[in-house]
């Protein structure tokens, strides 16, 4: 079997402390994979996400020393997901057959790339890198992350548990991905929704070896909310259901209020206030929910997601 051409896409934001080491380790890995006949042509694509430190000059320097290193500099910091997208969009039109996205900080075990390529060559078009355990994360990060994955799947968004943005995609699946014109990006969910033959490889996640996380709690929260709201309109439906539930309670409350009124156990004004409070509350919530249903529809329309992707065909006339 011929070798696979491989492109690594690496978003970098203020990563001057790690880039030298990262590119050295990745280059060594790719060299050894080439020697073992797994891959042929290969390239690193470093996407500088508008860094404020010396990241870009370092990328330029590294790319002059090594022709297998290239860079893209974004004019402004647009965030991890959009920066990765920039790299992937470039990759989708490149000559590389397999594209791996990985963070710049080497927290993900780069040896897993070898396994990913092996799986790709075995016929899997998307290979998810999945963390075995979160030993190095704080208990807080671990639990919030788990909560997020559970919430996400209960709301109907597909995600691979403990998979971040370390994955291999074939060029064809990448082309399907970049056919999504939406601006709110939650890549790991979007990739899962593509379909195609996929599998996972498992690895241990390490500590960042230099620099600090660019994902503080506030960014993590935003990311989680973005993830849920870009895949699910269920929260809107929950409002409708809640409204109906309140209306049911209103019926009970009305019966009780009337009973208390008739039994003369009330002070003046209580009955009418209680009844109108529950009725109006329930009616407002239901109405908001109904509006929400339409907003949900509009939301799905404006995303203009592609309707389907053809994976295979048989005996079609030319
Ligand atoms: N990153 C980026 N733009 C940003 C923030 C982060 O391109 O605005 C990159 C960063 O350089 C790294 C990856 O995204 O390669 C993941 O970030 P980080 O390691 O800080 O996140 P964590 O691993 O702590 O979740
Ligand atoms: Mg990291």
mmCIF file of C-alpha atoms and ligand atoms in Angstrom:
data_model
loop_
_atom_site.group_PDB
_atom_site.id
_atom_site.type_symbol
_atom_site.label_atom_id
_atom_site.label_comp_id
_atom_site.label_asym_id
_atom_site.label_seq_id
_atom_site.Cartn_x
_atom_site.Cartn_y
_atom_site.Cartn_z
ATOM 1 C CA UNK A 1 0.000 0.000 0.000
ATOM 2 C CA UNK A 2 1.302 3.447 -0.821
ATOM 3 C CA UNK A 3 2.091 5.906 1.923
ATOM 4 C CA UNK A 4 -0.338 8.493 3.262
ATOM 5 C CA UNK A 5 0.339 12.198 2.951
ATOM 6 C CA UNK A 6 -0.227 13.893 6.278
ATOM 7 C CA UNK A 7 -0.806 17.482 7.369
ATOM 8 C CA UNK A 8 -0.843 18.591 11.000
ATOM 9 C CA UNK A 9 -2.826 21.738 11.796
ATOM 10 C CA UNK A 10 -1.787 23.479 15.009
ATOM 11 C CA UNK A 11 -3.501 26.616 16.327
ATOM 12 C CA UNK A 12 -1.099 28.766 18.363
ATOM 13 C CA UNK A 13 -1.922 31.698 20.566
ATOM 14 C CA UNK A 14 0.968 33.206 22.523
ATOM 15 C CA UNK A 15 2.858 29.946 22.402
ATOM 16 C CA UNK A 16 6.434 31.217 22.121
ATOM 17 C CA UNK A 17 7.545 29.082 25.073
ATOM 18 C CA UNK A 18 6.406 25.812 23.551
ATOM 19 C CA UNK A 19 6.731 26.100 19.781
ATOM 20 C CA UNK A 20 10.370 25.100 19.421
ATOM 21 C CA UNK A 21 9.862 21.968 21.467
ATOM 22 C CA UNK A 22 6.524 21.164 19.846
ATOM 23 C CA UNK A 23 7.814 21.413 16.304
ATOM 24 C CA UNK A 24 10.971 19.471 17.217
ATOM 25 C CA UNK A 25 8.979 16.603 18.719
ATOM 26 C CA UNK A 26 6.433 16.543 15.911
ATOM 27 C CA UNK A 27 9.096 16.667 13.214
ATOM 28 C CA UNK A 28 10.907 13.766 14.871
ATOM 29 C CA UNK A 29 7.681 11.774 15.077
ATOM 30 C CA UNK A 30 6.782 12.433 11.445
ATOM 31 C CA UNK A 31 10.316 11.504 10.386
ATOM 32 C CA UNK A 32 10.069 8.167 12.142
ATOM 33 C CA UNK A 33 6.593 7.545 10.702
ATOM 34 C CA UNK A 34 7.972 8.242 7.256
ATOM 35 C CA UNK A 35 10.823 5.845 7.809
ATOM 36 C CA UNK A 36 8.471 3.084 8.829
ATOM 37 C CA UNK A 37 6.609 3.623 5.576
ATOM 38 C CA UNK A 38 3.399 4.858 7.187
ATOM 39 C CA UNK A 39 3.393 8.344 5.743
ATOM 40 C CA UNK A 40 4.977 10.036 2.767
ATOM 41 C CA UNK A 41 4.764 13.751 2.172
ATOM 42 C CA UNK A 42 4.017 15.604 5.374
ATOM 43 C CA UNK A 43 3.770 19.144 6.657
ATOM 44 C CA UNK A 44 3.109 21.111 9.839
ATOM 45 C CA UNK A 45 0.752 24.049 9.485
ATOM 46 C CA UNK A 46 1.062 26.456 12.416
ATOM 47 C CA UNK A 47 -1.829 28.884 12.592
ATOM 48 C CA UNK A 48 -0.911 31.946 14.607
ATOM 49 C CA UNK A 49 -4.139 33.213 16.119
ATOM 50 C CA UNK A 50 -3.145 36.872 16.352
ATOM 51 C CA UNK A 51 -0.569 36.256 19.090
ATOM 52 C CA UNK A 52 0.817 39.194 21.024
ATOM 53 C CA UNK A 53 4.177 37.614 21.746
ATOM 54 C CA UNK A 54 6.940 36.420 19.408
ATOM 55 C CA UNK A 55 4.961 33.409 18.125
ATOM 56 C CA UNK A 56 4.834 34.567 14.516
ATOM 57 C CA UNK A 57 8.500 35.507 14.198
ATOM 58 C CA UNK A 58 9.303 32.117 15.680
ATOM 59 C CA UNK A 59 7.066 30.414 13.107
ATOM 60 C CA UNK A 60 8.814 32.309 10.321
ATOM 61 C CA UNK A 61 12.190 31.314 11.681
ATOM 62 C CA UNK A 62 11.208 27.647 12.040
ATOM 63 C CA UNK A 63 9.702 27.565 8.558
ATOM 64 C CA UNK A 64 12.935 28.893 7.068
ATOM 65 C CA UNK A 65 14.946 26.201 8.812
ATOM 66 C CA UNK A 66 12.600 23.376 7.883
ATOM 67 C CA UNK A 67 10.623 23.247 4.633
ATOM 68 C CA UNK A 68 8.110 20.897 6.268
ATOM 69 C CA UNK A 69 6.985 23.682 8.600
ATOM 70 C CA UNK A 70 4.623 26.340 7.338
ATOM 71 C CA UNK A 71 2.561 29.038 8.951
ATOM 72 C CA UNK A 72 -0.545 31.131 8.586
ATOM 73 C CA UNK A 73 -0.890 34.317 10.558
ATOM 74 C CA UNK A 74 -4.366 35.550 11.382
ATOM 75 C CA UNK A 75 -4.672 39.305 11.614
ATOM 76 C CA UNK A 76 -6.536 39.180 14.901
ATOM 77 C CA UNK A 77 -7.158 36.820 17.783
ATOM 78 C CA UNK A 78 -10.296 34.927 16.810
ATOM 79 C CA UNK A 79 -10.196 32.095 19.338
ATOM 80 C CA UNK A 80 -9.136 28.477 19.205
ATOM 81 C CA UNK A 81 -12.078 27.119 17.203
ATOM 82 C CA UNK A 82 -11.956 29.770 14.485
ATOM 83 C CA UNK A 83 -8.164 29.575 14.263
ATOM 84 C CA UNK A 84 -8.364 25.830 13.842
ATOM 85 C CA UNK A 85 -11.061 26.332 11.216
ATOM 86 C CA UNK A 86 -8.755 28.670 9.299
ATOM 87 C CA UNK A 87 -6.158 25.921 9.164
ATOM 88 C CA UNK A 88 -8.689 23.238 8.271
ATOM 89 C CA UNK A 89 -10.189 25.320 5.500
ATOM 90 C CA UNK A 90 -6.764 25.635 3.979
ATOM 91 C CA UNK A 91 -6.215 21.908 4.469
ATOM 92 C CA UNK A 92 -9.467 20.993 2.718
ATOM 93 C CA UNK A 93 -8.097 22.292 -0.571
ATOM 94 C CA UNK A 94 -4.556 21.046 0.002
ATOM 95 C CA UNK A 95 -3.086 17.921 -1.568
ATOM 96 C CA UNK A 96 -2.857 16.115 1.794
ATOM 97 C CA UNK A 97 -4.976 12.996 2.244
ATOM 98 C CA UNK A 98 -5.121 12.967 6.034
ATOM 99 C CA UNK A 99 -5.236 15.976 8.333
ATOM 100 C CA UNK A 100 -4.615 15.878 12.076
ATOM 101 C CA UNK A 101 -5.492 18.795 14.341
ATOM 102 C CA UNK A 102 -3.556 19.092 17.583
ATOM 103 C CA UNK A 103 -2.913 21.799 20.202
ATOM 104 C CA UNK A 104 0.438 23.534 20.350
ATOM 105 C CA UNK A 105 1.134 22.695 23.975
ATOM 106 C CA UNK A 106 1.768 18.938 23.584
ATOM 107 C CA UNK A 107 -0.842 18.048 26.197
ATOM 108 C CA UNK A 108 -2.102 15.445 23.790
ATOM 109 C CA UNK A 109 0.148 12.456 23.317
ATOM 110 C CA UNK A 110 1.696 12.894 19.894
ATOM 111 C CA UNK A 111 2.383 9.162 19.640
ATOM 112 C CA UNK A 112 -1.376 8.756 19.178
ATOM 113 C CA UNK A 113 -0.933 10.323 15.727
ATOM 114 C CA UNK A 114 0.808 7.147 14.613
ATOM 115 C CA UNK A 115 -2.153 5.077 15.728
ATOM 116 C CA UNK A 116 -4.540 7.526 14.044
ATOM 117 C CA UNK A 117 -2.784 7.103 10.717
ATOM 118 C CA UNK A 118 -2.847 3.327 11.115
ATOM 119 C CA UNK A 119 -6.617 3.509 11.661
ATOM 120 C CA UNK A 120 -6.978 5.840 8.692
ATOM 121 C CA UNK A 121 -5.147 3.366 6.525
ATOM 122 C CA UNK A 122 -7.456 0.656 7.847
ATOM 123 C CA UNK A 123 -10.362 2.564 6.320
ATOM 124 C CA UNK A 124 -11.546 4.974 9.025
ATOM 125 C CA UNK A 125 -12.047 8.485 7.747
ATOM 126 C CA UNK A 126 -12.394 10.227 11.096
ATOM 127 C CA UNK A 127 -10.261 9.126 14.050
ATOM 128 C CA UNK A 128 -11.030 10.764 17.386
ATOM 129 C CA UNK A 129 -8.295 11.153 19.981
ATOM 130 C CA UNK A 130 -9.900 10.326 23.314
ATOM 131 C CA UNK A 131 -8.352 10.955 26.730
ATOM 132 C CA UNK A 132 -8.217 7.871 28.867
ATOM 133 C CA UNK A 133 -8.282 9.625 32.200
ATOM 134 C CA UNK A 134 -8.005 13.167 33.338
ATOM 135 C CA UNK A 135 -5.256 12.618 35.867
ATOM 136 C CA UNK A 136 -3.561 15.931 35.245
ATOM 137 C CA UNK A 137 -6.685 18.076 35.275
ATOM 138 C CA UNK A 138 -7.898 19.613 38.494
ATOM 139 C CA UNK A 139 -10.926 17.918 40.080
ATOM 140 C CA UNK A 140 -12.910 21.007 39.180
ATOM 141 C CA UNK A 141 -12.011 20.925 35.485
ATOM 142 C CA UNK A 142 -12.644 17.194 35.359
ATOM 143 C CA UNK A 143 -16.097 17.393 36.902
ATOM 144 C CA UNK A 144 -17.243 20.439 34.992
ATOM 145 C CA UNK A 145 -16.084 18.802 31.783
ATOM 146 C CA UNK A 146 -17.941 15.579 32.563
ATOM 147 C CA UNK A 147 -21.068 17.492 33.457
ATOM 148 C CA UNK A 148 -20.821 19.277 30.151
ATOM 149 C CA UNK A 149 -20.520 16.084 28.101
ATOM 150 C CA UNK A 150 -23.533 14.605 29.886
ATOM 151 C CA UNK A 151 -25.636 17.734 29.494
ATOM 152 C CA UNK A 152 -24.701 18.003 25.854
ATOM 153 C CA UNK A 153 -25.679 14.443 25.035
ATOM 154 C CA UNK A 154 -28.916 14.647 27.012
ATOM 155 C CA UNK A 155 -29.842 17.729 24.996
ATOM 156 C CA UNK A 156 -29.304 15.811 21.807
ATOM 157 C CA UNK A 157 -25.938 17.160 20.615
ATOM 158 C CA UNK A 158 -23.641 14.363 19.531
ATOM 159 C CA UNK A 159 -20.190 14.482 21.107
ATOM 160 C CA UNK A 160 -17.516 11.872 21.683
ATOM 161 C CA UNK A 161 -16.926 11.614 25.416
ATOM 162 C CA UNK A 162 -13.548 13.033 26.470
ATOM 163 C CA UNK A 163 -12.590 13.984 22.954
ATOM 164 C CA UNK A 164 -11.331 17.495 22.370
ATOM 165 C CA UNK A 165 -9.952 18.763 19.098
ATOM 166 C CA UNK A 166 -7.231 16.175 18.644
ATOM 167 C CA UNK A 167 -8.369 14.125 15.665
ATOM 168 C CA UNK A 168 -7.556 12.882 12.224
ATOM 169 C CA UNK A 169 -9.852 13.576 9.305
ATOM 170 C CA UNK A 170 -9.610 12.526 5.699
ATOM 171 C CA UNK A 171 -9.580 15.357 3.201
ATOM 172 C CA UNK A 172 -13.016 14.351 2.001
ATOM 173 C CA UNK A 173 -14.597 14.565 5.459
ATOM 174 C CA UNK A 174 -12.843 17.873 5.972
ATOM 175 C CA UNK A 175 -14.429 19.161 2.793
ATOM 176 C CA UNK A 176 -17.800 18.151 4.213
ATOM 177 C CA UNK A 177 -16.945 19.976 7.410
ATOM 178 C CA UNK A 178 -15.937 23.233 5.771
ATOM 179 C CA UNK A 179 -19.137 23.139 3.717
ATOM 180 C CA UNK A 180 -20.890 24.285 6.905
ATOM 181 C CA UNK A 181 -21.174 28.047 6.543
ATOM 182 C CA UNK A 182 -22.153 28.721 10.149
ATOM 183 C CA UNK A 183 -20.214 31.187 12.230
ATOM 184 C CA UNK A 184 -20.866 29.733 15.685
ATOM 185 C CA UNK A 185 -18.334 26.982 15.723
ATOM 186 C CA UNK A 186 -18.355 23.986 17.958
ATOM 187 C CA UNK A 187 -16.062 21.787 15.970
ATOM 188 C CA UNK A 188 -16.115 18.624 18.016
ATOM 189 C CA UNK A 189 -19.901 18.467 17.764
ATOM 190 C CA UNK A 190 -19.956 19.381 14.103
ATOM 191 C CA UNK A 191 -17.453 16.671 13.215
ATOM 192 C CA UNK A 192 -19.569 14.062 15.016
ATOM 193 C CA UNK A 193 -22.619 15.117 13.058
ATOM 194 C CA UNK A 194 -20.900 14.434 9.717
ATOM 195 C CA UNK A 195 -21.158 10.671 9.845
ATOM 196 C CA UNK A 196 -18.631 8.639 7.803
ATOM 197 C CA UNK A 197 -16.703 5.693 9.210
ATOM 198 C CA UNK A 198 -15.055 6.729 12.427
ATOM 199 C CA UNK A 199 -13.183 5.258 15.355
ATOM 200 C CA UNK A 200 -11.251 6.410 18.416
ATOM 201 C CA UNK A 201 -7.721 6.040 19.718
ATOM 202 C CA UNK A 202 -7.034 6.442 23.431
ATOM 203 C CA UNK A 203 -4.188 8.324 25.089
ATOM 204 C CA UNK A 204 -3.151 9.893 28.385
ATOM 205 C CA UNK A 205 -3.387 13.636 28.542
ATOM 206 C CA UNK A 206 -0.348 15.356 29.990
ATOM 207 C CA UNK A 207 0.381 18.647 31.691
ATOM 208 C CA UNK A 208 1.060 21.638 29.519
ATOM 209 C CA UNK A 209 4.859 21.607 29.523
ATOM 210 C CA UNK A 210 5.285 25.386 29.373
ATOM 211 C CA UNK A 211 3.151 28.483 29.308
ATOM 212 C CA UNK A 212 -0.308 28.527 30.759
ATOM 213 C CA UNK A 213 -3.774 27.508 29.658
ATOM 214 C CA UNK A 214 -5.500 29.984 27.384
ATOM 215 C CA UNK A 215 -8.815 28.586 28.527
ATOM 216 C CA UNK A 216 -9.747 30.153 31.843
ATOM 217 C CA UNK A 217 -13.094 29.290 33.443
ATOM 218 C CA UNK A 218 -14.907 32.150 31.714
ATOM 219 C CA UNK A 219 -13.840 30.917 28.256
ATOM 220 C CA UNK A 220 -14.753 27.347 29.220
ATOM 221 C CA UNK A 221 -18.245 28.429 30.243
ATOM 222 C CA UNK A 222 -18.724 30.374 27.034
ATOM 223 C CA UNK A 223 -17.524 27.389 25.085
ATOM 224 C CA UNK A 224 -19.984 25.071 26.824
ATOM 225 C CA UNK A 225 -22.906 27.426 26.260
ATOM 226 C CA UNK A 226 -21.878 27.866 22.625
ATOM 227 C CA UNK A 227 -21.646 24.125 22.221
ATOM 228 C CA UNK A 228 -25.113 23.485 23.541
ATOM 229 C CA UNK A 229 -26.812 26.362 21.807
ATOM 230 C CA UNK A 230 -25.254 25.651 18.452
ATOM 231 C CA UNK A 231 -26.539 22.107 18.388
ATOM 232 C CA UNK A 232 -29.748 22.001 20.276
ATOM 233 C CA UNK A 233 -33.037 23.830 20.267
ATOM 234 C CA UNK A 234 -34.184 21.688 23.165
ATOM 235 C CA UNK A 235 -33.762 24.481 25.738
ATOM 236 C CA UNK A 236 -36.449 26.376 23.785
ATOM 237 C CA UNK A 237 -38.753 23.393 23.810
ATOM 238 C CA UNK A 238 -38.201 23.053 27.550
ATOM 239 C CA UNK A 239 -39.748 26.503 27.985
ATOM 240 C CA UNK A 240 -42.928 25.362 26.235
ATOM 241 C CA UNK A 241 -43.091 22.242 28.364
ATOM 242 C CA UNK A 242 -42.458 24.231 31.505
ATOM 243 C CA UNK A 243 -45.223 26.675 30.526
ATOM 244 C CA UNK A 244 -47.682 23.823 30.064
ATOM 245 C CA UNK A 245 -46.613 22.393 33.400
ATOM 246 C CA UNK A 246 -47.273 25.749 35.105
ATOM 247 C CA UNK A 247 -50.698 25.896 33.433
ATOM 248 C CA UNK A 248 -51.493 22.491 34.923
ATOM 249 C CA UNK A 249 -50.453 23.728 38.329
ATOM 250 C CA UNK A 250 -52.671 26.746 37.683
ATOM 251 C CA UNK A 251 -55.677 24.451 37.307
ATOM 252 C CA UNK A 252 -54.911 22.869 40.679
ATOM 253 C CA UNK A 253 -54.271 26.272 42.251
ATOM 254 C CA UNK A 254 -57.540 27.617 40.853
ATOM 255 C CA UNK A 255 -59.499 24.675 42.253
ATOM 256 C CA UNK A 256 -57.840 25.120 45.613
ATOM 257 C CA UNK A 257 -58.391 28.900 45.615
ATOM 258 C CA UNK A 258 -62.073 28.509 44.726
ATOM 259 C CA UNK A 259 -62.516 25.860 47.386
ATOM 260 C CA UNK A 260 -60.868 28.107 50.007
ATOM 261 C CA UNK A 261 -63.013 31.004 48.814
ATOM 262 C CA UNK A 262 -66.225 29.023 49.079
ATOM 263 C CA UNK A 263 -65.231 27.633 52.466
ATOM 264 C CA UNK A 264 -64.699 31.232 53.488
ATOM 265 C CA UNK A 265 -61.093 30.691 54.570
ATOM 266 C CA UNK A 266 -59.656 33.583 52.642
ATOM 267 C CA UNK A 267 -59.070 37.260 53.009
ATOM 268 C CA UNK A 268 -60.562 39.522 50.292
ATOM 269 C CA UNK A 269 -58.532 39.684 47.100
ATOM 270 C CA UNK A 270 -56.495 36.527 47.700
ATOM 271 C CA UNK A 271 -58.493 34.277 45.377
ATOM 272 C CA UNK A 272 -58.459 36.586 42.381
ATOM 273 C CA UNK A 273 -54.759 37.391 42.860
ATOM 274 C CA UNK A 274 -53.706 33.768 43.191
ATOM 275 C CA UNK A 275 -55.720 32.649 40.177
ATOM 276 C CA UNK A 276 -54.520 35.430 37.915
ATOM 277 C CA UNK A 277 -50.908 34.959 39.017
ATOM 278 C CA UNK A 278 -50.772 31.287 38.054
ATOM 279 C CA UNK A 279 -52.813 31.711 34.900
ATOM 280 C CA UNK A 280 -50.829 34.618 33.564
ATOM 281 C CA UNK A 281 -47.521 33.002 34.528
ATOM 282 C CA UNK A 282 -48.396 29.783 32.708
ATOM 283 C CA UNK A 283 -49.798 31.613 29.701
ATOM 284 C CA UNK A 284 -46.722 33.832 29.338
ATOM 285 C CA UNK A 285 -44.334 30.924 29.571
ATOM 286 C CA UNK A 286 -46.279 28.893 27.026
ATOM 287 C CA UNK A 287 -46.391 31.869 24.687
ATOM 288 C CA UNK A 288 -42.638 32.426 24.992
ATOM 289 C CA UNK A 289 -42.163 28.729 24.335
ATOM 290 C CA UNK A 290 -44.238 28.902 21.158
ATOM 291 C CA UNK A 291 -42.248 31.885 19.946
ATOM 292 C CA UNK A 292 -39.160 29.885 20.847
ATOM 293 C CA UNK A 293 -40.275 27.035 18.599
ATOM 294 C CA UNK A 294 -40.359 29.421 15.639
ATOM 295 C CA UNK A 295 -37.038 30.951 16.590
ATOM 296 C CA UNK A 296 -35.642 27.427 16.695
ATOM 297 C CA UNK A 297 -36.832 26.886 13.132
ATOM 298 C CA UNK A 298 -35.391 30.193 11.947
ATOM 299 C CA UNK A 299 -32.144 29.307 13.660
ATOM 300 C CA UNK A 300 -31.912 26.011 11.819
ATOM 301 C CA UNK A 301 -32.678 27.696 8.505
ATOM 302 C CA UNK A 302 -30.155 30.493 8.824
ATOM 303 C CA UNK A 303 -27.362 28.064 9.571
ATOM 304 C CA UNK A 304 -27.776 26.749 6.027
ATOM 305 C CA UNK A 305 -26.077 23.525 6.940
ATOM 306 C CA UNK A 306 -25.576 21.091 4.089
ATOM 307 C CA UNK A 307 -28.363 18.524 4.040
ATOM 308 C CA UNK A 308 -26.319 15.400 3.443
ATOM 309 C CA UNK A 309 -23.023 14.001 2.288
ATOM 310 C CA UNK A 310 -22.716 11.028 -0.001
ATOM 311 C CA UNK A 311 -20.290 8.506 1.381
ATOM 312 C CA UNK A 312 -20.428 5.857 -1.345
ATOM 313 C CA UNK A 313 -22.356 5.029 -4.472
ATOM 314 C CA UNK A 314 -22.795 1.861 -6.463
ATOM 315 C CA UNK A 315 -23.227 1.358 -10.146
ATOM 316 C CA UNK A 316 -24.444 4.860 -10.889
ATOM 317 C CA UNK A 317 -24.675 5.630 -14.613
ATOM 318 C CA UNK A 318 -22.014 8.128 -15.608
HETATM 319 N N1 LIG B 1 -5.541 28.884 21.184
HETATM 320 C C1 LIG B 1 -5.807 29.701 20.087
HETATM 321 N N2 LIG B 1 -6.509 30.852 20.263
HETATM 322 C C2 LIG B 1 -6.986 31.250 21.492
HETATM 323 C C3 LIG B 1 -6.760 30.385 22.600
HETATM 324 C C4 LIG B 1 -6.042 29.205 22.418
HETATM 325 O O1 LIG B 1 -5.401 29.379 18.962
HETATM 326 O O2 LIG B 1 -7.601 32.312 21.578
HETATM 327 C C5 LIG B 1 -4.790 27.623 20.991
HETATM 328 C C6 LIG B 1 -3.615 27.422 21.944
HETATM 329 O O3 LIG B 1 -2.453 28.011 21.437
HETATM 330 C C7 LIG B 1 -3.506 25.913 22.005
HETATM 331 C C8 LIG B 1 -4.956 25.451 21.848
HETATM 332 O O4 LIG B 1 -5.654 26.556 21.263
HETATM 333 O O5 LIG B 1 -2.764 25.389 20.930
HETATM 334 C C9 LIG B 1 -5.588 25.024 23.157
HETATM 335 O O6 LIG B 1 -5.437 26.051 24.127
HETATM 336 P P1 LIG B 1 -4.984 25.735 25.621
HETATM 337 O O7 LIG B 1 -3.917 24.692 25.637
HETATM 338 O O8 LIG B 1 -4.642 27.014 26.274
HETATM 339 O O9 LIG B 1 -6.327 25.152 26.243
HETATM 340 P P2 LIG B 1 -6.491 23.962 27.324
HETATM 341 O O10 LIG B 1 -5.651 22.829 26.861
HETATM 342 O O11 LIG B 1 -6.031 24.531 28.609
HETATM 343 O O12 LIG B 1 -7.950 23.651 27.307
HETATM 344 MG MG1 LIG B 2 -3.762 22.859 26.439
#
